Amino acid sequence: MKILRSIFPIAAMAVTVLASVAQDNTGVVRRNGASKRGQKQEETTGPKITDRMQGFFESPKTHDADLAYMREIYRQLDLKNVAENTPLYFPEDIVDGQQNLFRIILGLVVDGKIPAYEYLDGREVFTDQYKVKVGEMLDRFDIYYQSQGNGDRTVYTIEEADVPTGQVLKYYIIEKWEFDRRTNRMKTYVEAICPVLTRGGDFGGDANYPMFWVKFDQLRPYLAQQYVFLTDDNNLPQYSLDDYFNLGMYKGEIYKTKNLRNLSMAQMYPDEDDMQRAQDSIDTRLREFGKNLWVPTRDEYLAMREAEEEAEARRQEALAKGDSIPERTTVSADEEENTTVTKTRSSRRQGRKKSTSASAAKKPSAPKTKVSQPKTPSSSSGNSSAAKSVRRRKR
């Protein structure tokens, strides 16, 4: 009995030890201050991007042997005057964790998560030789910061009030159009983005200061986690900034194309009208290049024929009604939203109708012939003149 009494306490202690060991093996760890600090630091520095995630967003380069056509286009995205580009500017401040594009780019460059490259004005080279030094870049554009450490281990801190988001009113992007003969497809993608500061110039007016280039592939994992809404009618953010660029939702004019002389569109076409026509021509050729390579199916061909017949029928109907320019829509004079061309045409048409009706009302009457009667002796009027004969006189 004494032996049994001594065994039971030992067994109870063994069971307690085994239970504690099993509980430790399940992964239940008491949280201490160090883990809390690590979690807080992870939240402030943003999401971590692994190499596998980065590789998912990197688009494979098309081999030069497979390329049949390639064009580099430089576009300018105006955030102030173009409504399609406003998702890149707002919100100016951080609201519920939402940031605009410039805050995302500047934060990633300052933290050293993505490299930035020098703006070389048409000779962009994305190599280690032309990488931007963060401290020199901040000093160049007068952005106040605080630094700790030396060399490559320097940590830069910029307060939210010192980020010049209100001055970044434009972006430059490099857009590439490539036709892959292996897949017979035209591929369009953004290669790099450059934020542009807009500040007052030395001689009045506004001056543009391009800051640096960042490669779009390295920026994509972070843009994919930032959602924006595109219009004021729907406040639900359904698209990310990555979708915004990949789907071509932006709108920008061409300010340069890659050429041998490295000239901008303004230098090649000093006249604004000529430059606008050249920009429209480049856009049209790029967008129609891929369409002209495909042979339409039977249904597509019949649909095109039907559309052409309807357009011809409308044209003939307009010509039958007297419209000399059937392509333009004739608007009545009572409506408020009349164009100047339509008003001028309608006034001319009304003038022609009035002149026609007036001429029709005044028909030329037959000429009245005056029959002269011979003067009789009984007509004793001293001041009566001789009557003229209607017949032609022989000379």
Coordinates of C-alpha atoms in Angstrom, one line a residue:
M1 CA 0.0 0.0 0.0
K2 CA 2.8 2.4 0.8
I3 CA 4.3 1.7 -2.6
L4 CA 1.0 2.5 -4.3
R5 CA 0.7 5.7 -2.4
S6 CA 4.1 6.8 -3.6
I7 CA 3.4 5.9 -7.2
F8 CA 0.2 7.9 -7.6
P9 CA 1.8 11.3 -6.9
I10 CA 4.7 10.5 -9.3
A11 CA 2.2 9.6 -12.0
A12 CA 0.2 12.7 -11.5
M13 CA 3.4 14.9 -11.8
A14 CA 4.3 13.1 -15.0
V15 CA 0.9 13.7 -16.6
T16 CA 1.2 17.4 -15.7
V17 CA 4.6 17.7 -17.3
L18 CA 3.5 15.9 -20.5
A19 CA 0.4 18.1 -20.8
S20 CA 2.6 21.3 -20.6
V21 CA 5.0 19.9 -23.2
A22 CA 2.1 19.1 -25.5
Q23 CA 0.7 22.6 -25.1
D24 CA 4.1 24.1 -26.0
N25 CA 4.3 22.0 -29.1
T26 CA 0.9 23.2 -30.4
G27 CA 2.5 26.6 -31.1
V28 CA 0.9 28.6 -28.3
V29 CA 3.5 31.2 -27.4
R30 CA 3.1 34.0 -24.9
R31 CA 3.3 37.4 -26.6
N32 CA 5.9 39.6 -25.2
G33 CA 7.0 43.2 -25.9
A34 CA 9.5 42.3 -28.6
S35 CA 6.8 40.6 -30.8
K36 CA 4.5 43.6 -30.4
R37 CA 7.2 46.0 -31.5
G38 CA 7.9 43.7 -34.5
Q39 CA 4.3 43.7 -35.5
K40 CA 4.1 47.5 -35.2
Q41 CA 7.2 48.0 -37.3
E42 CA 5.7 45.7 -40.0
E43 CA 2.5 47.7 -40.1
T44 CA 4.4 51.0 -40.5
T45 CA 6.7 49.9 -43.2
G46 CA 4.0 48.4 -45.3
P47 CA 3.4 45.0 -46.8
K48 CA 6.4 42.8 -47.4
I49 CA 6.9 41.7 -51.0
T50 CA 8.6 38.4 -51.5
D51 CA 10.7 37.4 -54.5
R52 CA 8.0 35.0 -55.6
M53 CA 5.4 37.8 -55.5
Q54 CA 7.8 40.1 -57.4
G55 CA 8.4 37.5 -60.1
F56 CA 4.6 37.1 -60.5
F57 CA 4.3 40.7 -61.6
E58 CA 7.3 40.9 -63.8
S59 CA 6.2 40.5 -67.4
P60 CA 8.6 38.4 -69.5
K61 CA 10.5 40.2 -72.1
T62 CA 9.8 39.5 -75.8
H63 CA 12.9 38.3 -77.6
D64 CA 14.1 40.5 -80.4
A65 CA 13.9 37.7 -82.9
D66 CA 10.1 37.4 -82.2
L67 CA 9.5 41.1 -82.6
A68 CA 8.1 42.4 -86.0
Y69 CA 7.3 45.9 -84.8
M70 CA 8.2 48.1 -81.8
R71 CA 7.5 51.7 -80.9
E72 CA 8.4 53.7 -77.8
I73 CA 6.0 56.5 -76.9
Y74 CA 6.5 59.2 -74.3
R75 CA 3.2 60.4 -72.8
Q76 CA 2.4 63.2 -70.5
L77 CA -0.4 62.6 -68.0
D78 CA -2.0 65.8 -66.8
L79 CA -3.6 65.4 -63.4
K80 CA -5.2 68.8 -63.2
N81 CA -7.1 69.2 -66.4
V82 CA -7.9 65.6 -67.4
A83 CA -10.6 63.9 -65.5
E84 CA -9.4 60.4 -66.4
N85 CA -6.1 61.0 -64.5
T86 CA -7.5 62.3 -61.2
P87 CA -7.3 58.8 -59.5
L88 CA -3.5 59.3 -59.5
Y89 CA -3.7 62.6 -57.6
F90 CA -6.3 62.0 -54.9
P91 CA -6.3 61.6 -52.0
E92 CA -3.7 64.3 -51.3
D93 CA -3.3 63.1 -47.6
I94 CA -3.4 59.6 -46.2
V95 CA -7.1 58.8 -45.6
D96 CA -8.0 55.4 -44.1
G97 CA -4.7 53.9 -45.3
Q98 CA -5.3 55.2 -48.9
Q99 CA -2.4 57.0 -50.6
N100 CA -2.0 58.6 -53.9
L101 CA 0.6 57.5 -56.5
F102 CA 3.3 59.9 -55.6
R103 CA 3.3 59.1 -51.9
I104 CA 3.6 55.4 -52.8
I105 CA 6.5 56.0 -55.2
L106 CA 8.4 58.4 -52.9
G107 CA 8.0 56.2 -49.9
L108 CA 9.3 53.1 -51.7
V109 CA 12.3 55.0 -53.1
V110 CA 13.2 56.6 -49.8
D111 CA 12.9 53.3 -48.0
G112 CA 15.2 51.6 -50.6
K113 CA 12.6 49.0 -51.6
I114 CA 12.8 50.0 -55.3
P115 CA 15.6 51.8 -57.2
A116 CA 15.1 55.1 -59.0
Y117 CA 17.0 56.2 -62.1
E118 CA 18.1 59.5 -63.5
Y119 CA 15.9 61.5 -65.9
L120 CA 18.1 61.8 -69.0
D121 CA 15.5 63.4 -71.4
G122 CA 15.0 60.7 -74.0
R123 CA 18.2 58.7 -73.3
E124 CA 16.9 56.8 -70.4
V125 CA 19.2 53.9 -69.2
F126 CA 18.0 51.7 -66.4
T127 CA 21.4 50.4 -65.1
D128 CA 23.2 50.7 -61.8
Q129 CA 25.3 53.5 -63.2
Y130 CA 22.4 55.8 -63.4
K131 CA 20.7 55.0 -60.1
V132 CA 19.6 58.0 -58.0
K133 CA 21.1 58.7 -54.6
V134 CA 18.2 59.4 -52.3
G135 CA 19.9 62.1 -50.3
E136 CA 21.1 64.0 -53.4
M137 CA 17.6 63.7 -55.0
L138 CA 15.9 65.1 -51.9
D139 CA 18.3 68.0 -51.6
R140 CA 17.9 68.8 -55.3
F141 CA 14.2 69.2 -55.1
D142 CA 14.2 70.9 -51.6
I143 CA 12.3 68.2 -49.8
Y144 CA 13.0 68.4 -46.1
Y145 CA 14.0 65.1 -44.4
Q146 CA 15.9 63.6 -41.4
S147 CA 18.6 61.0 -41.8
Q148 CA 20.2 58.5 -39.5
G149 CA 23.2 56.4 -40.2
N150 CA 25.9 56.6 -42.9
G151 CA 26.5 55.2 -46.4
D152 CA 24.2 52.5 -47.6
R153 CA 22.6 52.1 -44.2
T154 CA 21.3 55.6 -44.1
V155 CA 17.6 55.8 -43.0
Y156 CA 15.6 58.8 -44.4
T157 CA 12.5 60.0 -42.7
I158 CA 10.1 62.5 -44.3
E159 CA 7.1 63.9 -42.4
E160 CA 3.7 63.7 -44.1
A161 CA 3.5 67.5 -44.2
D162 CA 6.8 67.7 -46.1
V163 CA 5.8 65.4 -49.0
P164 CA 5.0 67.8 -52.0
T165 CA 2.0 65.9 -53.2
G166 CA 0.2 69.2 -54.2
Q167 CA 3.1 70.0 -56.6
V168 CA 3.1 66.8 -58.6
L169 CA 0.6 67.6 -61.2
K170 CA 2.0 65.6 -64.1
Y171 CA 3.6 62.2 -64.8
Y172 CA 5.7 61.1 -67.7
I173 CA 5.4 57.5 -68.8
I174 CA 7.2 55.4 -71.3
E175 CA 4.7 53.3 -73.3
K176 CA 5.9 50.4 -75.5
W177 CA 3.9 48.9 -78.4
E178 CA 5.3 45.6 -79.5
F179 CA 4.0 43.1 -82.1
D180 CA 5.0 39.6 -81.4
R181 CA 5.1 37.5 -84.6
R182 CA 5.1 34.3 -82.5
T183 CA 1.7 35.0 -81.0
N184 CA 0.5 37.4 -83.7
R185 CA -0.6 39.9 -81.1
M186 CA 0.1 43.6 -80.4
K187 CA 1.1 44.1 -76.8
T188 CA 1.1 47.5 -75.0
Y189 CA 2.6 48.1 -71.6
V190 CA 4.1 50.8 -69.5
E191 CA 7.8 50.5 -68.9
A192 CA 8.6 53.4 -66.5
I193 CA 6.9 56.3 -64.7
C194 CA 8.4 59.7 -63.8
P195 CA 6.7 62.1 -61.4
V196 CA 7.0 65.8 -62.4
L197 CA 7.0 68.7 -60.0
T198 CA 5.2 71.8 -61.1
R199 CA 6.6 75.0 -59.5
G200 CA 6.8 78.6 -60.3
G201 CA 9.5 79.5 -62.8
D202 CA 12.2 82.2 -62.5
F203 CA 10.6 84.3 -65.2
G204 CA 7.0 83.8 -64.3
G205 CA 4.6 81.0 -65.1
D206 CA 5.0 77.3 -64.1
A207 CA 8.0 75.2 -64.8
N208 CA 8.2 71.4 -64.9
Y209 CA 10.9 69.5 -63.0
P210 CA 11.1 65.7 -63.8
M211 CA 12.3 63.9 -60.7
F212 CA 13.3 60.4 -61.6
W213 CA 12.2 57.2 -63.3
V214 CA 11.0 54.1 -61.6
K215 CA 10.4 50.8 -63.5
F216 CA 6.8 49.8 -63.6
D217 CA 7.4 46.1 -63.1
Q218 CA 9.1 46.8 -59.8
L219 CA 6.3 49.1 -58.8
R220 CA 3.4 46.7 -59.7
P221 CA 3.3 44.5 -56.5
Y222 CA 2.6 47.7 -54.4
L223 CA 0.2 49.2 -56.8
A224 CA -1.8 46.0 -56.9
Q225 CA -2.7 46.5 -53.2
Q226 CA -3.9 50.1 -53.6
Y227 CA -7.5 50.3 -54.9
V228 CA -9.1 53.5 -56.3
F229 CA -12.5 54.5 -57.6
L230 CA -12.5 56.1 -61.1
T231 CA -15.7 58.2 -61.1
D232 CA -17.8 60.2 -58.7
D233 CA -20.9 58.2 -59.6
N234 CA -19.5 55.0 -58.1
N235 CA -17.5 55.3 -54.8
L236 CA -16.7 51.6 -54.7
P237 CA -13.0 51.0 -55.4
Q238 CA -13.1 48.2 -57.9
Y239 CA -9.8 48.6 -59.7
S240 CA -6.3 48.8 -58.4
L241 CA -3.6 51.2 -59.6
D242 CA -2.0 48.2 -61.4
D243 CA -5.3 47.6 -63.3
Y244 CA -5.5 51.3 -64.0
F245 CA -2.3 51.3 -66.0
N246 CA -2.5 47.8 -67.5
L247 CA -6.1 48.4 -68.8
G248 CA -5.1 51.8 -70.3
M249 CA -7.6 53.8 -68.2
Y250 CA -5.3 56.9 -68.3
K251 CA -5.3 59.6 -70.9
G252 CA -2.2 61.4 -72.0
E253 CA -0.9 63.2 -75.0
I254 CA 2.2 62.2 -76.8
Y255 CA 5.0 64.7 -76.1
K256 CA 7.8 62.6 -77.6
T257 CA 8.6 59.5 -79.7
K258 CA 11.9 57.7 -79.8
N259 CA 13.8 59.0 -82.8
L260 CA 17.4 59.3 -84.1
R261 CA 17.7 63.1 -83.4
N262 CA 16.1 62.8 -79.9
L263 CA 13.7 65.6 -80.6
S264 CA 10.4 66.2 -78.9
M265 CA 7.1 66.7 -80.7
A266 CA 7.2 70.5 -80.0
Q267 CA 10.7 70.7 -81.6
M268 CA 9.6 68.6 -84.7
Y269 CA 6.3 70.5 -85.1
P270 CA 6.5 74.1 -83.9
D271 CA 3.0 74.8 -85.1
E272 CA 0.4 73.6 -82.5
D273 CA -2.1 72.5 -85.2
D274 CA 0.6 70.5 -87.0
M275 CA 1.7 68.9 -83.7
Q276 CA -1.9 67.9 -82.9
R277 CA -2.4 66.3 -86.3
A278 CA 0.9 64.4 -85.9
Q279 CA -0.1 63.1 -82.4
D280 CA -3.5 62.0 -83.7
S281 CA -1.9 60.3 -86.7
I282 CA 0.5 58.4 -84.4
D283 CA -2.3 57.3 -82.1
T284 CA -4.4 56.1 -85.0
R285 CA -1.6 54.1 -86.6
L286 CA -0.8 52.4 -83.4
R287 CA -4.4 51.4 -82.6
E288 CA -5.2 50.4 -86.2
F289 CA -2.0 48.4 -86.7
G290 CA -3.2 45.3 -84.9
K291 CA -6.7 45.5 -86.4
N292 CA -5.4 45.4 -90.0
L293 CA -3.6 42.2 -89.4
W294 CA -6.6 40.1 -88.6
V295 CA -8.9 38.6 -91.2
P296 CA -12.5 39.1 -90.1
T297 CA -14.8 36.1 -89.6
R298 CA -18.0 35.7 -91.6
D299 CA -20.2 37.2 -88.9
E300 CA -17.9 40.1 -88.5
Y301 CA -17.8 40.7 -92.2
L302 CA -21.6 40.6 -92.5
A303 CA -21.9 43.0 -89.5
M304 CA -19.5 45.4 -91.2
R305 CA -21.4 45.2 -94.5
E306 CA -24.7 45.8 -92.7
A307 CA -23.2 48.9 -90.9
E308 CA -21.9 50.2 -94.3
E309 CA -25.3 49.8 -95.9
E310 CA -27.1 51.6 -93.1
A311 CA -24.6 54.5 -93.3
E312 CA -25.1 54.7 -97.1
A313 CA -28.9 54.6 -96.6
R314 CA -28.8 57.5 -94.1
R315 CA -26.5 59.4 -96.5
Q316 CA -28.9 58.9 -99.4
E317 CA -31.9 59.9 -97.2
A318 CA -30.1 63.1 -96.1
L319 CA -29.3 63.9 -99.7
A320 CA -32.9 63.4 -100.7
K321 CA -34.0 65.9 -98.1
G322 CA -31.6 68.5 -99.4
D323 CA -28.8 68.2 -96.9
S324 CA -25.6 69.0 -98.8
I325 CA -23.5 67.7 -95.9
P326 CA -25.1 64.4 -94.9
E327 CA -22.4 63.5 -92.5
R328 CA -23.2 66.3 -90.1
T329 CA -26.4 66.3 -88.1
T330 CA -28.8 69.2 -89.0
V331 CA -30.1 70.9 -85.8
S332 CA -33.1 73.1 -85.8
A333 CA -32.7 76.8 -84.9
D334 CA -34.9 76.6 -81.9
E335 CA -32.6 74.3 -80.0
E336 CA -30.1 75.8 -77.6
E337 CA -27.0 73.7 -78.3
N338 CA -26.4 74.6 -81.9
T339 CA -23.0 74.6 -83.4
T340 CA -21.7 77.6 -85.4
V341 CA -21.4 75.5 -88.6
T342 CA -25.0 74.3 -88.4
K343 CA -26.3 77.8 -87.8
T344 CA -24.4 79.2 -90.7
R345 CA -25.6 76.4 -93.0
S346 CA -29.2 76.7 -91.9
S347 CA -29.2 80.4 -92.4
R348 CA -27.7 80.0 -95.9
R349 CA -30.3 77.4 -96.7
Q350 CA -33.1 79.6 -95.4
G351 CA -31.7 82.5 -97.5
R352 CA -31.7 80.4 -100.6
K353 CA -35.3 79.3 -99.9
K354 CA -36.5 82.9 -99.4
S355 CA -34.7 84.0 -102.6
T356 CA -36.3 81.1 -104.5
S357 CA -39.8 81.8 -103.2
A358 CA -39.4 85.6 -103.8
S359 CA -38.3 84.9 -107.4
A360 CA -41.1 82.5 -107.9
A361 CA -43.6 85.0 -106.6
K362 CA -42.4 87.8 -108.9
K363 CA -42.8 86.2 -112.3
P364 CA -41.6 88.4 -115.2
S365 CA -44.7 89.9 -116.9
A366 CA -44.9 90.3 -120.6
P367 CA -43.6 93.6 -121.9
K368 CA -46.3 96.1 -122.7
T369 CA -46.1 97.5 -126.2
K370 CA -47.2 101.0 -126.7
V371 CA -49.3 101.4 -129.8
S372 CA -48.9 104.8 -131.3
Q373 CA -51.8 106.4 -132.9
P374 CA -51.4 108.9 -135.7
K375 CA -52.0 112.5 -134.7
T376 CA -55.2 113.8 -136.2
P377 CA -55.7 117.3 -137.2
S378 CA -58.4 117.7 -134.5
S379 CA -55.9 117.1 -131.7
S380 CA -55.1 120.7 -130.9
S381 CA -52.7 120.3 -128.1
G382 CA -49.7 122.5 -128.6
N383 CA -47.4 120.8 -126.1
S384 CA -48.1 117.2 -127.2
S385 CA -45.1 115.2 -128.2
A386 CA -44.8 112.8 -131.1
A387 CA -45.5 109.2 -130.4
K388 CA -42.6 106.7 -130.9
S389 CA -43.1 103.7 -133.1
V390 CA -42.5 100.2 -131.8
R391 CA -41.3 98.9 -135.1
R392 CA -37.7 98.9 -135.9
R393 CA -36.7 101.5 -138.4
K394 CA -34.6 100.6 -141.3
R395 CA -31.4 102.5 -141.3

